[in-house]
Amino acid sequence: DTAVSQTPKYLVTQMGNDKSIKCEQNLGHDTMYWYKQDSKKFLKIMFSYNNKELIINETVPNRFSPKSPDKAHLNLHINSLELGDSAVYFCASSQGGTENTIYFGEGSWLTVV
Amino acid sequence: QKEVEQNSGPLSVPEGAIASLNCTYSDRGSQSFFWYRQYSGKSPELIMFIYSNGDKEDGRFTAQLNKASQYVSLLIRDSQPSDSATYLCAVGYGGATNKLIFGTGTLLAVQP
């Protein structure tokens, strides 16, 4: 079983559309994340939820809205997509605490045309 | 602004040699340090983590941490072509946010 799974893996969409990416983890972790990796491979945190509560909200346009229905799921909805939103979006989870090892999903490749 | 810096490379080493990857970080409050490997088109996967000053060995990999110099490194012994990937250094700050800040990664190329 995949520990952190996200769908869809590939998404090509037009500017102005609204799209969602879903994520689920079966590791029993309390904390989930969305990271964005741009074309230069820089991996930057966007959001983090701990047990359904938003704890990190980096400087991200408010067109991006995360939702965590329970601690095993964290979805990302993007409104009014722009060309600059094209990137790989990684969902991740961790147990938190001092160790805080983060485990990544396989990524969702978003291309806005 | 917390920063994690790495040389982007590429770092080219011959097969069988030792590859040395380096990382510096700006915040002395950093508590935990991680090395991830990312193959092209794949997600980052954890190689090692280290919390205390000194060396930590796991197979062909050794992580080294020097908190006074704000420096963490990864040594890969007997490098193999399959080690060719981007290596990401990440620094954790613990606390309520459990935030992990990544460097931009070093591309390692092991030449057969």
mmCIF file of C-alpha atoms in Angstrom:
data_model
loop_
_atom_site.group_PDB
_atom_site.id
_atom_site.type_symbol
_atom_site.label_atom_id
_atom_site.label_comp_id
_atom_site.label_asym_id
_atom_site.label_seq_id
_atom_site.Cartn_x
_atom_site.Cartn_y
_atom_site.Cartn_z
ATOM 1 C CA ASP A 1 0.000 0.000 0.000
ATOM 2 C CA THR A 2 1.207 3.483 -0.854
ATOM 3 C CA ALA A 3 1.835 5.436 2.362
ATOM 4 C CA VAL A 4 1.049 8.902 0.989
ATOM 5 C CA SER A 5 -1.053 8.890 -2.139
ATOM 6 C CA GLN A 6 -2.207 11.835 -4.169
ATOM 7 C CA THR A 7 -4.398 12.225 -7.223
ATOM 8 C CA PRO A 8 -4.248 13.115 -9.996
ATOM 9 C CA LYS A 9 -0.620 12.473 -10.917
ATOM 10 C CA TYR A 10 -0.798 14.588 -14.050
ATOM 11 C CA LEU A 11 -3.081 17.508 -14.691
ATOM 12 C CA VAL A 12 -3.129 19.765 -17.741
ATOM 13 C CA THR A 13 -5.633 22.590 -17.618
ATOM 14 C CA GLN A 14 -6.334 25.998 -19.057
ATOM 15 C CA MET A 15 -5.766 29.333 -17.399
ATOM 16 C CA GLY A 16 -8.690 30.480 -15.334
ATOM 17 C CA ASN A 17 -9.911 27.000 -14.469
ATOM 18 C CA ASP A 18 -10.383 25.678 -10.938
ATOM 19 C CA LYS A 19 -8.814 22.350 -9.994
ATOM 20 C CA SER A 20 -8.287 20.162 -6.937
ATOM 21 C CA ILE A 21 -5.617 17.723 -5.857
ATOM 22 C CA LYS A 22 -6.439 15.097 -3.264
ATOM 23 C CA CYS A 23 -4.117 13.480 -0.761
ATOM 24 C CA GLU A 24 -4.456 10.611 1.678
ATOM 25 C CA GLN A 25 -1.974 9.058 4.088
ATOM 26 C CA ASN A 26 -2.267 5.700 5.816
ATOM 27 C CA LEU A 27 0.699 6.146 8.154
ATOM 28 C CA GLY A 28 -1.371 7.336 11.083
ATOM 29 C CA HIS A 29 0.506 10.647 11.113
ATOM 30 C CA ASP A 30 -0.951 13.741 12.724
ATOM 31 C CA THR A 31 0.607 16.305 10.388
ATOM 32 C CA MET A 32 0.162 16.762 6.663
ATOM 33 C CA TYR A 33 1.715 19.224 4.251
ATOM 34 C CA TRP A 34 1.551 20.659 0.773
ATOM 35 C CA TYR A 35 4.865 21.503 -0.851
ATOM 36 C CA LYS A 36 5.395 23.128 -4.241
ATOM 37 C CA GLN A 37 8.442 22.330 -6.393
ATOM 38 C CA ASP A 38 9.072 24.787 -9.185
ATOM 39 C CA SER A 39 10.967 24.356 -12.436
ATOM 40 C CA LYS A 40 14.251 25.035 -10.635
ATOM 41 C CA LYS A 41 13.520 22.135 -8.316
ATOM 42 C CA PHE A 42 13.144 24.368 -5.255
ATOM 43 C CA LEU A 43 10.839 22.640 -2.765
ATOM 44 C CA LYS A 44 8.842 25.135 -0.740
ATOM 45 C CA ILE A 45 6.260 24.548 1.943
ATOM 46 C CA MET A 46 2.800 25.963 1.303
ATOM 47 C CA PHE A 47 0.570 24.660 4.078
ATOM 48 C CA SER A 48 0.638 22.341 7.035
ATOM 49 C CA TYR A 49 -2.199 20.835 9.026
ATOM 50 C CA ASN A 50 -1.939 19.130 12.381
ATOM 51 C CA ASN A 51 -4.920 16.966 13.214
ATOM 52 C CA LYS A 52 -7.175 18.952 10.844
ATOM 53 C CA GLU A 53 -5.970 22.306 12.157
ATOM 54 C CA LEU A 54 -4.054 24.714 9.910
ATOM 55 C CA ILE A 55 -0.666 25.445 11.506
ATOM 56 C CA ILE A 56 1.456 26.721 8.632
ATOM 57 C CA ASN A 57 0.191 29.042 5.938
ATOM 58 C CA GLU A 58 3.098 30.446 3.994
ATOM 59 C CA THR A 59 2.865 33.407 1.637
ATOM 60 C CA VAL A 60 0.612 31.716 -0.867
ATOM 61 C CA PRO A 61 -2.021 33.457 -3.038
ATOM 62 C CA ASN A 62 -5.478 33.048 -1.555
ATOM 63 C CA ARG A 63 -6.470 31.278 -4.767
ATOM 64 C CA PHE A 64 -4.969 28.249 -3.055
ATOM 65 C CA SER A 65 -7.193 26.775 -0.376
ATOM 66 C CA PRO A 66 -6.332 23.648 1.569
ATOM 67 C CA LYS A 67 -8.963 21.534 3.270
ATOM 68 C CA SER A 68 -8.484 18.721 5.751
ATOM 69 C CA PRO A 69 -11.669 16.739 6.384
ATOM 70 C CA ASP A 70 -9.800 14.452 8.782
ATOM 71 C CA LYS A 71 -6.198 13.914 9.789
ATOM 72 C CA ALA A 72 -5.629 11.327 7.061
ATOM 73 C CA HIS A 73 -6.702 13.603 4.222
ATOM 74 C CA LEU A 74 -5.507 16.953 2.952
ATOM 75 C CA ASN A 75 -6.809 18.374 -0.287
ATOM 76 C CA LEU A 76 -5.666 21.415 -2.237
ATOM 77 C CA HIS A 77 -8.074 23.486 -4.285
ATOM 78 C CA ILE A 78 -6.766 26.097 -6.703
ATOM 79 C CA ASN A 79 -9.015 28.764 -8.165
ATOM 80 C CA SER A 80 -8.429 30.801 -11.315
ATOM 81 C CA LEU A 81 -5.292 28.957 -12.343
ATOM 82 C CA GLU A 82 -2.415 30.987 -13.743
ATOM 83 C CA LEU A 83 0.558 29.998 -15.901
ATOM 84 C CA GLY A 84 2.861 30.485 -12.911
ATOM 85 C CA ASP A 85 1.008 27.815 -10.971
ATOM 86 C CA SER A 86 2.583 25.184 -13.198
ATOM 87 C CA ALA A 87 4.704 23.071 -10.876
ATOM 88 C CA VAL A 88 4.842 19.763 -9.073
ATOM 89 C CA TYR A 89 2.764 19.716 -5.902
ATOM 90 C CA PHE A 90 3.816 17.227 -3.261
ATOM 91 C CA CYS A 91 1.658 16.117 -0.409
ATOM 92 C CA ALA A 92 3.545 14.872 2.636
ATOM 93 C CA SER A 93 2.983 13.714 6.180
ATOM 94 C CA SER A 94 4.915 13.370 9.409
ATOM 95 C CA GLN A 95 4.337 12.336 12.974
ATOM 96 C CA GLY A 96 5.774 15.612 14.222
ATOM 97 C CA GLY A 97 7.757 15.979 17.399
ATOM 98 C CA THR A 98 11.509 16.243 17.475
ATOM 99 C CA GLU A 99 12.159 13.708 14.736
ATOM 100 C CA ASN A 100 9.633 15.055 12.252
ATOM 101 C CA THR A 101 10.645 12.864 9.346
ATOM 102 C CA ILE A 102 8.516 13.875 6.392
ATOM 103 C CA TYR A 103 7.275 11.296 3.902
ATOM 104 C CA PHE A 104 6.265 12.511 0.466
ATOM 105 C CA GLY A 105 3.607 11.415 -1.941
ATOM 106 C CA GLU A 106 4.487 10.804 -5.582
ATOM 107 C CA GLY A 107 3.629 14.336 -6.643
ATOM 108 C CA SER A 108 1.043 15.923 -8.890
ATOM 109 C CA TRP A 109 2.394 17.491 -12.074
ATOM 110 C CA LEU A 110 0.245 20.520 -12.840
ATOM 111 C CA THR A 111 0.598 22.249 -16.203
ATOM 112 C CA VAL A 112 -1.433 25.371 -16.891
ATOM 113 C CA VAL A 113 -1.715 26.303 -20.562
ATOM 114 C CA GLN B 1 14.271 34.449 6.985
ATOM 115 C CA LYS B 2 15.493 30.943 7.598
ATOM 116 C CA GLU B 3 17.717 29.737 4.778
ATOM 117 C CA VAL B 4 19.303 26.493 3.758
ATOM 118 C CA GLU B 5 22.015 26.684 1.131
ATOM 119 C CA GLN B 6 23.558 24.065 -1.103
ATOM 120 C CA ASN B 7 25.792 24.173 -4.128
ATOM 121 C CA SER B 8 23.558 23.301 -7.073
ATOM 122 C CA GLY B 9 26.295 21.346 -8.841
ATOM 123 C CA PRO B 10 26.493 19.237 -10.803
ATOM 124 C CA LEU B 11 28.980 17.394 -8.677
ATOM 125 C CA SER B 12 30.637 14.791 -10.841
ATOM 126 C CA VAL B 13 32.521 11.881 -9.256
ATOM 127 C CA PRO B 14 33.863 8.639 -10.737
ATOM 128 C CA GLU B 15 32.294 5.343 -9.773
ATOM 129 C CA GLY B 16 33.764 4.012 -6.537
ATOM 130 C CA ALA B 17 34.838 7.425 -5.248
ATOM 131 C CA ILE B 18 33.536 9.299 -2.223
ATOM 132 C CA ALA B 19 30.943 11.971 -2.963
ATOM 133 C CA SER B 20 30.791 14.848 -0.489
ATOM 134 C CA LEU B 21 27.660 16.981 -0.366
ATOM 135 C CA ASN B 22 27.499 20.090 1.767
ATOM 136 C CA CYS B 23 24.806 22.267 3.273
ATOM 137 C CA THR B 24 24.757 25.372 5.462
ATOM 138 C CA TYR B 25 21.857 26.834 7.372
ATOM 139 C CA SER B 26 21.196 30.247 8.818
ATOM 140 C CA ASP B 27 19.141 29.679 11.970
ATOM 141 C CA ARG B 28 20.926 28.483 15.095
ATOM 142 C CA GLY B 29 17.577 27.340 16.467
ATOM 143 C CA SER B 30 17.502 24.479 13.979
ATOM 144 C CA GLN B 31 16.913 21.180 15.714
ATOM 145 C CA SER B 32 16.937 18.435 13.125
ATOM 146 C CA PHE B 33 18.662 17.844 9.820
ATOM 147 C CA PHE B 34 17.697 15.603 6.958
ATOM 148 C CA TRP B 35 19.085 14.415 3.668
ATOM 149 C CA TYR B 36 16.647 13.457 0.922
ATOM 150 C CA ARG B 37 17.423 11.990 -2.478
ATOM 151 C CA GLN B 38 15.280 12.863 -5.475
ATOM 152 C CA TYR B 39 15.555 11.080 -8.790
ATOM 153 C CA SER B 40 14.370 12.970 -11.837
ATOM 154 C CA GLY B 41 10.590 12.849 -12.064
ATOM 155 C CA LYS B 42 10.222 11.226 -8.664
ATOM 156 C CA SER B 43 9.410 12.375 -5.149
ATOM 157 C CA PRO B 44 12.044 13.048 -2.475
ATOM 158 C CA GLU B 45 12.923 10.040 -0.366
ATOM 159 C CA LEU B 46 14.601 10.165 3.018
ATOM 160 C CA ILE B 47 18.192 8.940 3.223
ATOM 161 C CA MET B 48 19.215 9.986 6.718
ATOM 162 C CA PHE B 49 18.497 12.322 9.584
ATOM 163 C CA ILE B 50 20.805 13.635 12.280
ATOM 164 C CA TYR B 51 20.176 15.672 15.424
ATOM 165 C CA SER B 52 23.437 15.715 17.348
ATOM 166 C CA ASN B 53 26.867 17.034 16.522
ATOM 167 C CA GLY B 54 29.194 14.480 15.005
ATOM 168 C CA ASP B 55 28.867 11.685 12.511
ATOM 169 C CA LYS B 56 26.085 9.227 11.850
ATOM 170 C CA GLU B 57 26.679 6.286 9.559
ATOM 171 C CA ASP B 58 24.187 4.128 7.686
ATOM 172 C CA GLY B 59 25.670 1.756 5.151
ATOM 173 C CA ARG B 60 27.523 3.743 2.497
ATOM 174 C CA PHE B 61 26.117 7.025 3.812
ATOM 175 C CA THR B 62 27.546 9.205 6.576
ATOM 176 C CA ALA B 63 25.895 12.400 7.760
ATOM 177 C CA GLN B 64 28.025 14.944 9.589
ATOM 178 C CA LEU B 65 26.678 17.790 11.696
ATOM 179 C CA ASN B 66 28.533 20.776 13.123
ATOM 180 C CA LYS B 67 26.074 23.086 14.870
ATOM 181 C CA ALA B 68 28.741 25.628 15.810
ATOM 182 C CA SER B 69 29.554 26.119 12.122
ATOM 183 C CA GLN B 70 25.914 25.631 11.067
ATOM 184 C CA TYR B 71 27.042 23.009 8.621
ATOM 185 C CA VAL B 72 25.766 19.572 7.670
ATOM 186 C CA SER B 73 27.223 17.223 5.097
ATOM 187 C CA LEU B 74 26.549 13.876 3.486
ATOM 188 C CA LEU B 75 29.295 11.516 2.406
ATOM 189 C CA ILE B 76 28.546 8.699 0.003
ATOM 190 C CA ARG B 77 31.233 6.044 -0.085
ATOM 191 C CA ASP B 78 31.819 3.751 -3.076
ATOM 192 C CA SER B 79 29.563 5.913 -5.237
ATOM 193 C CA GLN B 80 27.494 4.044 -7.815
ATOM 194 C CA PRO B 81 25.851 5.315 -11.000
ATOM 195 C CA SER B 82 22.531 4.588 -9.288
ATOM 196 C CA ASP B 83 23.404 7.279 -6.737
ATOM 197 C CA SER B 84 23.098 9.899 -9.483
ATOM 198 C CA ALA B 85 20.255 12.148 -8.312
ATOM 199 C CA THR B 86 19.553 15.471 -6.659
ATOM 200 C CA TYR B 87 20.310 15.504 -2.947
ATOM 201 C CA LEU B 88 18.193 17.821 -0.838
ATOM 202 C CA CYS B 89 19.271 19.078 2.550
ATOM 203 C CA ALA B 90 16.411 19.944 4.906
ATOM 204 C CA VAL B 91 16.427 21.654 8.272
ATOM 205 C CA GLY B 92 13.707 21.248 10.862
ATOM 206 C CA TYR B 93 12.633 23.685 13.522
ATOM 207 C CA GLY B 94 10.325 21.487 15.557
ATOM 208 C CA GLY B 95 7.856 23.193 17.816
ATOM 209 C CA ALA B 96 4.190 23.489 17.040
ATOM 210 C CA THR B 97 4.708 24.015 13.326
ATOM 211 C CA ASN B 98 7.155 21.165 12.648
ATOM 212 C CA LYS B 99 8.426 23.183 9.738
ATOM 213 C CA LEU B 100 11.027 21.701 7.371
ATOM 214 C CA ILE B 101 12.982 24.076 5.147
ATOM 215 C CA PHE B 102 14.678 22.616 2.091
ATOM 216 C CA GLY B 103 17.786 23.693 0.258
ATOM 217 C CA THR B 104 17.770 23.909 -3.516
ATOM 218 C CA GLY B 105 19.559 20.600 -3.841
ATOM 219 C CA THR B 106 22.853 19.385 -5.302
ATOM 220 C CA LEU B 107 22.841 17.345 -8.479
ATOM 221 C CA LEU B 108 25.235 14.403 -8.178
ATOM 222 C CA ALA B 109 26.460 12.609 -11.288
ATOM 223 C CA VAL B 110 28.427 9.392 -10.771
ATOM 224 C CA GLN B 111 30.400 8.532 -13.872
ATOM 225 C CA PRO B 112 30.802 4.808 -14.684
#
